[in-house]
Amino acid sequence: MTRIDPRTAVVSDRLAGVQRIIGVTGSKGGIGKSVVASLLALSLADRGVRVGLFDLDFTSPSDHVVLGADRRFPDEEFGIDPHRVEGIDMMSVAFFAGDAPVPLRGDAATNALLELLAITRWSDLDVLVLDMPPGLGDTNLDVIRLLPRLEFLLVGNGSRVVIESVRRALTLFAELEVPMVGLLENMHRGTSTAIADLAAAHRVCFLGSIPYDETLEEALGDAASLRQTAVYAGVPTLD
Amino acid sequence: MHELALADSVVKAALQAADDAGITRIGRIVVKVGELQQIEKDLFEFSLTSVIPSQDPRLADAEFDVAEEAVRFACRACGTEYGRSDVDIDSAGDEGEAVHFIPELSHAFARCPSCASPDFDITQGRGITLERIEGSADDAD
Ligand SMILES: Nc1ncnc2c1ncn2[C@@H]1O[C@H](COP(=O)(O)OP(=O)(O)O)[C@@H](O)[C@H]1O
Ligand SMILES: [Mg+2]
Ligand SMILES: [Zn+2]
């Protein structure tokens, strides 16, 4: 008998009280995954949904910046407890790393993910939102492998640079049979219907278009201001 | 104490491994505690005994064998191999605390002693591993 990684034995236990696990993903950086994931969580919490937000972009965590969460160590008991921010249960490596850069290769990212899955005590949640790193690399493949109940919400925009990678992502997720919440267009400008067309062609739900919002930058870090933005208004309601 | 969550994972993994191997009575559960994570051996042994389900017949005779393993790093940039005493992670402060929860955060704080690179592999002694279980198949079951 060889060495066993004990952490995989408890991943499903630790998420047993979670009804839905939604990974907000996208094949590119800078398209608004973190803003969408954070404001999706905020809008769900505001409507009384029990929601968690787990920042899995370990090398570039952002959700604490978007929501204005303090960076401090989580409380430790039988595991570690997420922070409560605006009614959202939040976990992030930013709570541990301070200002230090966190350079991680794939294996290390997988280990960090497994460690946090094994020790984080999520309470009973209707939805756990995962903020994914960009691309079709390690952590995206890890959540597909480790979390059989995962659904993806794919963020894209109408730029030709983005469309091709959205198409690749849709093809892969169909091949791997990952359930899709749908495709959400962010930073919509002009009249392009490319993302809606792509959703139709790949038979996934088109979740709408969030316009480019000039006020977003000012609103970051302040929940009351974030509630006034087009992103907050445009995230799907999931019902 | 987040050690309890890790101890719970060891016991559950041991039970899964026993079922996979057709073991109905576990004799020994052999665990390694890696130096990097800074979990005290005594505390971890205590955690294991406090999470073990007392009613499970598979565990009635189970004993834990917990050993420590030194951490080793291998630099990807220059090839140097080094240990815990070669790196400067303040174990008492926030850095040590961060690495205690997530050993990969050593990449945030530790640097290769030869070339100062953060690009290293942790080749052993990272955290908790279940080395093996020993036991027997009880034919009466
Ligand atoms: N709808 C939008 N309107 C204006 N700016 C946006 C919008 N969505 C995202 N942004 C901005 O774009 C940048 C990248 O967003 P972010 O959520 O970090 O992307 P990702 O997580 O995909 O890398 C941030 O500065 C964010 O504030
Ligand atoms: Mg992001
Ligand atoms: Zn080196």
XYZ file of C-alpha atoms and ligand atoms in Angstrom:
409
model
C 0.000 0.000 0.000
C 1.391 3.395 -0.965
C 1.115 6.829 0.582
C -2.384 8.213 0.604
C -3.290 11.870 0.535
C -5.815 11.952 3.393
C -7.344 15.259 2.325
C -9.275 13.894 -0.651
C -11.189 11.615 1.742
C -12.983 14.581 3.337
C -13.633 16.975 0.442
C -17.215 15.806 -0.034
C -17.818 15.759 3.753
C -16.698 19.357 4.088
C -19.118 20.431 1.345
C -21.967 18.193 2.465
C -24.067 21.154 3.652
C -23.654 23.053 0.370
C -26.522 22.742 -2.119
C -24.886 24.146 -5.269
C -21.257 24.802 -6.188
C -20.887 27.367 -8.972
C -17.476 28.095 -10.456
C -17.306 31.532 -12.091
C -14.738 30.920 -14.771
C -13.449 32.278 -18.060
C -10.628 31.453 -20.351
C -8.981 34.873 -20.070
C -7.838 37.179 -17.312
C -9.293 40.630 -16.878
C -12.769 39.852 -18.190
C -14.507 40.341 -14.858
C -14.650 36.895 -13.240
C -13.787 38.244 -9.796
C -16.177 41.165 -9.992
C -18.966 38.907 -11.264
C -18.269 36.208 -8.643
C -18.203 38.755 -5.813
C -21.321 40.635 -6.917
C -23.159 37.409 -7.660
C -22.458 36.423 -4.052
C -23.493 39.876 -2.797
C -26.736 39.917 -4.755
C -27.619 36.400 -3.607
C -26.869 37.295 0.024
C -29.019 40.433 -0.290
C -31.934 38.259 -1.393
C -31.567 35.969 1.624
C -29.743 33.158 -0.131
C -27.126 31.512 2.107
C -23.974 32.022 0.088
C -20.236 31.397 0.308
C -17.450 32.872 -1.821
C -14.181 30.958 -2.216
C -11.391 32.786 -4.053
C -9.420 30.135 -5.920
C -7.207 32.522 -7.864
C -4.387 31.844 -5.405
C -1.696 33.814 -7.209
C -3.926 36.852 -7.670
C -6.781 36.852 -5.160
C -9.189 39.756 -5.680
C -12.548 39.145 -4.040
C -11.478 40.702 -0.739
C -10.564 43.865 -2.680
C -13.866 43.907 -4.560
C -15.929 43.487 -1.395
C -13.651 45.470 0.918
C -13.008 42.538 3.265
C -10.316 42.818 5.935
C -7.314 40.579 5.485
C -6.951 38.772 8.795
C -6.411 35.172 9.792
C -9.580 33.072 9.939
C -10.634 31.707 13.309
C -9.444 28.200 13.991
C -11.553 25.518 15.557
C -12.365 22.133 14.014
C -10.714 23.547 10.901
C -10.894 27.197 9.902
C -13.950 29.414 9.637
C -14.676 31.630 6.625
C -14.980 35.360 7.303
C -18.461 36.842 7.227
C -18.537 39.839 4.851
C -21.829 41.528 3.894
C -23.669 38.293 4.732
C -21.273 36.217 2.592
C -19.028 33.473 4.036
C -15.650 34.171 2.438
C -12.386 32.256 2.175
C -9.231 33.431 0.434
C -5.462 32.885 0.602
C -5.278 36.656 0.941
C -6.407 36.175 4.555
C -3.113 34.329 5.186
C -0.538 35.802 2.828
C -0.626 39.480 3.749
C 0.981 41.582 1.015
C 3.446 38.907 -0.072
C 3.346 37.645 -3.663
C 2.326 33.979 -3.877
C 4.141 32.328 -6.813
C 2.710 28.813 -7.251
C 3.281 26.150 -9.849
C 0.476 23.766 -10.711
C 1.229 21.088 -8.122
C 1.512 23.683 -5.398
C -1.802 25.253 -6.447
C -3.422 21.819 -6.317
C -2.004 21.278 -2.828
C -3.221 24.650 -1.608
C -6.689 23.907 -2.993
C -6.833 20.492 -1.328
C -5.610 21.892 1.971
C -8.275 24.606 2.012
C -10.981 22.152 0.941
C -9.955 19.812 3.769
C -9.834 22.391 6.561
C -12.453 25.033 5.719
C -15.686 24.662 7.656
C -18.415 25.878 5.318
C -21.742 26.165 7.042
C -24.978 25.087 5.388
C -25.119 27.080 2.165
C -27.534 27.293 -0.727
C -24.742 28.325 -3.088
C -20.957 28.283 -2.868
C -19.454 30.574 -5.523
C -15.897 29.740 -6.621
C -13.885 32.558 -8.180
C -11.647 30.717 -10.635
C -8.256 31.683 -12.044
C -8.221 32.307 -15.807
C -7.692 29.620 -18.382
C -8.115 25.895 -18.629
C -5.200 25.059 -16.353
C -4.562 23.456 -13.018
C -7.197 24.831 -10.675
C -10.001 24.698 -13.251
C -9.142 21.059 -13.966
C -8.815 20.362 -10.234
C -12.309 21.574 -9.370
C -13.749 19.515 -12.226
C -11.901 16.459 -10.868
C -12.515 17.024 -7.149
C -16.037 18.458 -7.079
C -18.464 16.217 -8.964
C -21.366 18.604 -8.268
C -19.588 21.591 -9.813
C -21.433 23.833 -12.289
C -19.634 26.475 -14.323
C -20.793 29.989 -15.025
C -18.627 31.148 -17.932
C -17.828 34.854 -18.332
C -16.904 36.249 -21.723
C -17.047 39.393 -23.758
C -17.568 40.246 -27.384
C -13.954 40.963 -28.272
C -12.612 38.712 -30.992
C -9.607 38.024 -28.751
C -11.958 36.586 -26.139
C -14.541 34.853 -28.340
C -12.184 32.204 -29.615
C -11.121 31.205 -26.116
C -14.758 31.187 -24.917
C -15.502 28.758 -27.749
C -12.608 26.513 -26.695
C -13.826 26.553 -23.087
C -17.406 25.677 -24.100
C -16.094 22.798 -26.196
C -13.996 21.427 -23.326
C -16.747 21.735 -20.720
C -19.165 19.932 -23.037
C -16.619 17.176 -23.633
C -16.066 16.804 -19.871
C -19.825 17.038 -19.272
C -19.533 19.817 -16.710
C -23.031 21.206 -16.067
C -23.264 24.832 -17.204
C -25.234 27.560 -15.448
C -24.643 29.463 -18.669
C -22.621 32.082 -20.472
C -22.600 35.673 -19.193
C -21.348 38.574 -21.266
C -19.482 41.247 -19.315
C -18.228 44.717 -20.311
C -20.638 44.800 -23.213
C -19.980 47.673 -25.622
C -21.490 48.365 -29.018
C -23.989 46.057 -30.650
C -22.150 42.753 -30.933
C -24.287 39.686 -30.322
C -21.329 37.319 -30.611
C -21.566 35.967 -27.072
C -25.326 35.405 -27.237
C -24.820 33.660 -30.582
C -22.087 31.482 -29.123
C -24.346 30.459 -26.233
C -27.073 29.489 -28.689
C -24.666 27.559 -30.910
C -23.350 25.583 -27.940
C -26.804 25.120 -26.409
C -25.957 26.770 -23.100
C -28.136 29.329 -21.369
C -27.301 32.942 -22.273
C -27.324 34.788 -18.940
C -27.395 38.309 -20.366
C -25.079 41.224 -21.056
C -23.540 43.419 -18.375
C -22.537 46.783 -19.826
C -19.189 48.431 -19.311
C -19.752 50.508 -16.163
C -17.578 53.590 -15.673
C -18.651 53.835 -12.013
C -17.396 50.386 -11.032
C -13.816 51.377 -10.219
C -14.964 53.988 -7.688
C -17.416 51.546 -6.134
C -14.882 48.766 -5.489
C -14.455 47.930 -1.818
C -17.733 49.500 -0.727
C -20.799 47.269 -0.699
C -23.348 50.100 -0.734
C -21.777 51.623 -3.869
C -21.361 48.221 -5.507
C -25.123 47.707 -5.169
C -25.614 50.706 -7.471
C -23.484 49.291 -10.304
C -24.488 47.656 -13.563
C -22.608 44.509 -12.587
C -24.732 44.069 -9.444
C -27.863 44.668 -11.513
C -26.724 42.296 -14.237
C -25.590 39.178 -12.384
C -28.033 36.296 -12.803
C -30.549 35.519 -10.055
C -30.165 31.730 -10.436
C -33.894 31.066 -10.142
C -7.519 23.783 16.332
C -7.398 23.007 12.651
C -5.317 19.891 13.380
C -8.619 18.190 14.217
C -9.824 18.600 10.633
C -6.598 17.063 9.330
C -6.788 14.229 11.874
C -10.359 13.578 10.783
C -9.138 13.327 7.183
C -6.506 10.758 8.192
C -9.057 8.565 9.987
C -11.556 8.770 7.104
C -8.839 8.018 4.537
C -7.697 5.041 6.633
C -11.245 3.676 6.708
C -11.563 4.095 2.937
C -8.198 2.389 2.393
C -9.266 -0.468 4.682
C -12.468 -0.976 2.722
C -10.563 -0.879 -0.576
C -8.068 -3.479 0.697
C -10.685 -5.737 2.310
C -9.326 -5.029 5.802
C -12.020 -5.395 8.457
C -9.857 -4.758 11.546
C -7.219 -2.074 11.323
C -4.120 -2.730 13.453
C -1.863 0.204 12.709
C -2.343 3.542 10.993
C 1.054 4.892 9.974
C 1.118 8.678 9.615
C 3.854 11.133 8.752
C 3.857 14.708 9.966
C 5.909 16.976 7.740
C 8.178 19.548 9.328
C 7.088 22.420 7.094
C 3.537 22.573 8.448
C 4.773 22.816 12.046
C 2.192 20.556 13.569
C 3.432 19.150 16.848
C 3.596 15.365 16.868
C 2.059 15.060 20.343
C -0.753 17.395 19.471
C -1.470 15.509 16.280
C -1.511 12.169 18.109
C -3.954 13.665 20.567
C -6.069 14.991 17.665
C -6.161 11.552 16.060
C -7.375 9.873 19.237
C -9.993 12.557 19.804
C -11.588 12.261 16.333
C -11.574 8.472 16.091
C -15.132 7.093 16.091
C -15.313 4.885 19.187
C -18.072 2.640 17.875
C -16.491 1.596 14.573
C -15.455 -2.097 14.835
C -12.843 -1.611 12.109
C -10.994 0.718 14.478
C -11.407 -1.186 17.748
C -7.744 -2.289 17.872
C -6.259 0.538 15.830
C -3.040 2.170 16.988
C -1.443 5.228 15.497
C 2.196 5.326 14.519
C 3.088 8.969 13.974
C 6.569 9.908 12.754
C 8.052 13.257 11.829
C 9.601 13.930 8.438
C 12.117 16.682 7.744
C 11.190 19.122 4.980
C 13.359 19.266 1.868
C 13.197 21.873 -0.865
C 14.670 21.594 -4.368
C 15.288 24.809 -6.262
C 13.929 24.839 -9.811
C 16.201 27.691 -10.807
C 19.634 26.470 -9.650
C 19.107 22.899 -8.459
C 20.151 23.464 -4.839
C 18.513 21.162 -2.295
C 17.964 22.599 1.141
C 16.091 22.232 4.417
C 14.100 24.220 6.968
C 17.132 25.696 8.714
C 18.347 27.145 5.383
C 15.284 29.342 4.906
C 14.052 32.342 6.786
C 10.383 31.852 7.633
C 9.606 33.465 10.969
C 7.927 30.503 12.678
C 6.523 32.486 15.568
C 4.885 35.236 13.508
C 2.318 35.555 10.745
C 4.558 33.851 8.178
C 4.830 30.700 10.261
C 1.099 30.833 10.979
C 0.293 31.145 7.257
C 2.528 28.182 6.369
C 0.985 26.205 9.236
C -2.439 26.562 7.591
C -1.300 26.349 3.949
C 2.244 24.963 3.515
C 2.335 26.304 -0.071
C 2.548 29.794 1.381
C 6.213 28.928 1.938
C 6.495 30.114 -1.675
C 5.487 33.540 -0.428
C 8.127 33.712 2.293
C 10.970 31.221 1.681
C 13.740 31.770 -0.861
C 16.490 29.486 -2.160
C 19.612 30.035 -0.008
C 21.829 29.927 -3.114
C 19.967 32.018 -5.696
C 17.027 33.574 -3.796
C 14.415 31.987 -6.083
C 10.877 31.325 -4.813
C 10.554 28.670 -7.537
C 11.209 25.474 -5.601
C 9.585 22.106 -5.123
C 8.805 20.733 -1.683
C 10.147 17.220 -2.156
C 9.290 15.840 1.290
C 8.023 16.873 4.698
C 5.255 19.180 3.482
C 2.351 18.167 5.728
C 0.276 15.224 6.882
C 0.362 11.981 4.903
C -1.115 8.570 5.532
C 1.778 6.214 4.828
C -0.111 2.943 5.103
C -2.533 0.963 7.185
C -1.990 -2.535 8.523
C -4.698 -4.944 9.558
C -6.470 -8.172 8.915
C -9.537 -9.463 7.161
C -11.881 -10.946 9.711
C -13.444 -13.929 7.913
C -16.352 -14.068 10.347
C -17.698 -10.845 8.776
N -18.748 45.561 -16.320
C -17.596 46.193 -16.033
N -17.467 47.526 -16.271
C -16.310 48.166 -15.989
N -15.223 47.574 -15.467
C -15.292 46.263 -15.220
C -16.476 45.494 -15.480
N -16.231 44.214 -15.100
C -14.974 44.181 -14.627
N -14.401 45.409 -14.685
C -13.034 45.756 -14.287
O -12.138 44.979 -15.073
C -10.992 44.620 -14.321
C -10.833 43.105 -14.325
O -11.896 42.538 -13.578
P -11.685 41.213 -12.738
O -12.985 40.875 -12.108
O -10.507 41.338 -11.838
O -11.330 40.183 -13.913
P -10.825 38.667 -13.820
O -11.176 38.153 -12.476
O -11.549 37.985 -14.927
O -9.349 38.707 -14.068
C -11.166 45.212 -12.935
O -10.515 46.448 -12.890
C -12.685 45.389 -12.851
O -13.040 46.415 -11.953
Mg -10.010 37.269 -10.973
Zn 18.257 28.346 -6.301
